[in-house]
């Protein structure tokens, strides 16, 4: 093993987490996280600060950092995970529970105008801060795919070699 892959996702909701429109998204979060944690190659995930107005009623999530290009952090939802390979991350993202939720993202999320996810190689399997994911997403936005911040379509090996992982569809 020569390293670990960080995967950071960031999207903007149409409405806040308490809205009726967003409720199905919120209900899908626990099974989606459970699917990730049960996937081959999963190492760990970062967790935002979850705020509940009452038991079972998620009101908002806050993170240590959100990308600077988003003007309403209250509508931003992020995930952060570490994987043992780009391929294992891809298999999780584009299969099972996650891909079913991903197919419905337009119902809950605004049409993206910035990159929605980024991958990068890390030397440690420890849980990164969201700020690390934000840094790589902002790098991807500013410079395109590089060995330091890339996508599934334009991926890199740990040694910096460019590779085509899988064709992305959904």
Coordinates of C-alpha atoms in Angstrom, one line a residue:
X1 CA 0.0 0.0 0.0
X2 CA 1.5 3.3 -1.0
X3 CA -1.2 5.7 0.3
X4 CA -4.8 6.3 0.9
X5 CA -7.4 8.2 -1.1
X6 CA -9.4 11.1 0.3
X7 CA -12.9 11.7 -1.2
X8 CA -14.6 14.9 -0.5
X9 CA -18.1 15.8 -1.8
X10 CA -19.9 19.1 -1.6
X11 CA -23.3 20.1 -2.9
X12 CA -25.8 22.9 -2.3
X13 CA -29.3 22.1 -1.3
X14 CA -32.3 23.8 -2.9
X15 CA -33.8 24.3 0.6
X16 CA -32.5 23.8 4.2
X17 CA -32.4 20.4 5.9
X18 CA -35.7 21.0 7.7
X19 CA -37.8 21.4 4.5
X20 CA -40.3 18.9 3.1
X21 CA -38.4 18.9 -0.2
X22 CA -35.2 17.9 1.5
X23 CA -36.7 15.3 3.9
X24 CA -36.1 12.3 1.6
X25 CA -32.4 13.3 1.3
X26 CA -32.0 13.6 5.1
X27 CA -33.7 10.2 5.5
X28 CA -31.2 8.6 3.0
X29 CA -28.1 9.9 4.9
X30 CA -27.9 7.1 7.5
X31 CA -28.3 4.2 5.1
X32 CA -25.9 5.8 2.6
X33 CA -23.2 6.3 5.4
X34 CA -23.8 2.7 6.5
X35 CA -23.3 1.5 3.0
X36 CA -20.0 3.4 2.7
X37 CA -18.8 2.0 6.0
X38 CA -19.6 -1.6 4.9
X39 CA -17.9 -1.2 1.5
X40 CA -14.7 -2.9 0.6
X41 CA -11.8 -0.5 0.8
X42 CA -13.5 2.0 3.2
X43 CA -11.2 3.2 5.9
X44 CA -13.0 6.1 7.7
X45 CA -15.1 9.2 7.3
X46 CA -15.2 12.7 8.7
X47 CA -18.3 13.8 10.5
X48 CA -19.8 17.3 10.6
X49 CA -21.5 18.7 13.7
X50 CA -25.1 17.6 13.5
X51 CA -27.7 19.9 15.2
X52 CA -31.1 18.5 16.1
X53 CA -34.1 20.6 17.0
X54 CA -35.6 17.5 18.7
X55 CA -34.7 13.8 18.6
X56 CA -34.7 12.6 15.0
X57 CA -35.2 16.1 13.5
X58 CA -31.9 17.2 11.9
X59 CA -31.9 21.0 11.8
X60 CA -28.5 21.7 10.3
X61 CA -25.0 20.5 9.9
X62 CA -21.9 22.6 10.4
X63 CA -18.4 21.9 9.2
X64 CA -15.0 23.3 10.1
X65 CA -14.8 24.8 6.6
X66 CA -16.8 25.1 3.4
X67 CA -15.5 26.1 0.0
X68 CA -15.1 29.8 -0.5
X69 CA -17.1 29.9 -3.7
X70 CA -20.4 29.1 -1.8
X71 CA -22.3 32.1 -0.6
X72 CA -24.8 30.3 1.7
X73 CA -23.0 27.8 3.9
X74 CA -26.3 26.9 5.5
X75 CA -27.3 25.0 2.4
X76 CA -24.0 23.2 1.8
X77 CA -23.8 19.5 2.5
X78 CA -20.4 17.8 2.5
X79 CA -19.0 14.3 2.9
X80 CA -15.5 13.2 3.6
X81 CA -14.1 9.7 3.5
X82 CA -10.8 7.8 3.2
X83 CA -10.4 4.7 0.9
X84 CA -7.7 2.2 0.2
X85 CA -7.8 2.9 -3.5
X86 CA -9.5 5.1 -6.2
X87 CA -11.2 2.0 -7.5
X88 CA -12.8 1.1 -4.1
X89 CA -14.1 4.7 -3.8
X90 CA -15.5 4.5 -7.4
X91 CA -17.2 1.2 -6.7
X92 CA -19.0 2.6 -3.7
X93 CA -20.0 5.9 -5.4
X94 CA -21.4 4.3 -8.5
X95 CA -23.2 1.3 -7.1
X96 CA -25.8 0.3 -4.5
X97 CA -27.5 2.7 -2.2
X98 CA -25.3 5.6 -3.1
X99 CA -25.9 5.5 -6.8
X100 CA -29.7 5.3 -6.2
X101 CA -29.5 8.5 -4.1
X102 CA -27.1 10.1 -6.6
X103 CA -29.7 9.6 -9.4
X104 CA -32.2 11.7 -7.4
X105 CA -29.7 14.5 -6.5
X106 CA -31.5 17.1 -8.7
X107 CA -34.6 16.8 -6.5
X108 CA -32.6 18.1 -3.5
X109 CA -29.5 19.7 -4.8
X110 CA -28.9 22.8 -6.9
X111 CA -27.4 22.4 -10.4
X112 CA -23.6 22.4 -9.8
X113 CA -21.6 25.3 -11.0
X114 CA -18.5 24.3 -9.2
X115 CA -16.8 20.9 -8.8
X116 CA -18.9 18.6 -6.5
X117 CA -16.2 16.2 -5.5
X118 CA -12.5 15.7 -5.4
X119 CA -10.1 12.9 -4.8
X120 CA -6.5 13.1 -3.6
X121 CA -3.8 10.8 -2.3
X122 CA -2.9 11.0 1.4
X123 CA -0.1 9.3 3.4
X124 CA -2.2 8.5 6.4
X125 CA -5.4 6.6 7.0
X126 CA -6.5 9.1 9.7
X127 CA -9.7 11.0 9.5
X128 CA -9.0 14.3 7.7
X129 CA -10.7 17.6 8.6
X130 CA -13.2 19.0 6.2
X131 CA -10.8 21.8 5.7
X132 CA -8.4 19.4 3.9
X133 CA -11.2 18.3 1.5
X134 CA -12.1 22.0 0.9
X135 CA -8.5 22.8 0.1
X136 CA -8.4 20.0 -2.5
X137 CA -11.8 21.0 -4.0
X138 CA -10.7 24.6 -4.3
X139 CA -7.4 23.4 -6.0
X140 CA -9.4 21.4 -8.5
X141 CA -11.6 24.3 -9.2
X142 CA -8.7 26.7 -9.8
X143 CA -6.3 24.3 -11.6
X144 CA -8.3 21.4 -13.0
X145 CA -7.4 17.9 -12.4
X146 CA -3.8 17.4 -11.1
X147 CA -2.0 14.7 -9.1
X148 CA -3.0 16.8 -6.0
X149 CA -6.7 17.1 -6.7
X150 CA -8.5 14.9 -9.3
X151 CA -11.7 13.3 -10.4
X152 CA -12.7 9.7 -11.4
X153 CA -12.5 10.8 -15.0
X154 CA -9.1 12.3 -14.6
X155 CA -7.5 10.2 -11.9
X156 CA -3.9 9.8 -10.8
X157 CA -1.9 7.0 -9.2
X158 CA -0.1 7.7 -5.9
X159 CA 3.1 8.2 -7.9
X160 CA 1.5 10.9 -10.0
X161 CA 0.9 8.8 -13.1
X162 CA -2.3 9.8 -14.9
X163 CA -4.9 6.9 -15.3
X164 CA -8.4 6.5 -16.6
X165 CA -10.3 4.8 -13.8
X166 CA -13.9 4.3 -15.0
X167 CA -16.3 6.1 -17.2
X168 CA -18.6 8.2 -15.0
X169 CA -22.3 8.0 -15.6
X170 CA -25.5 8.8 -13.6

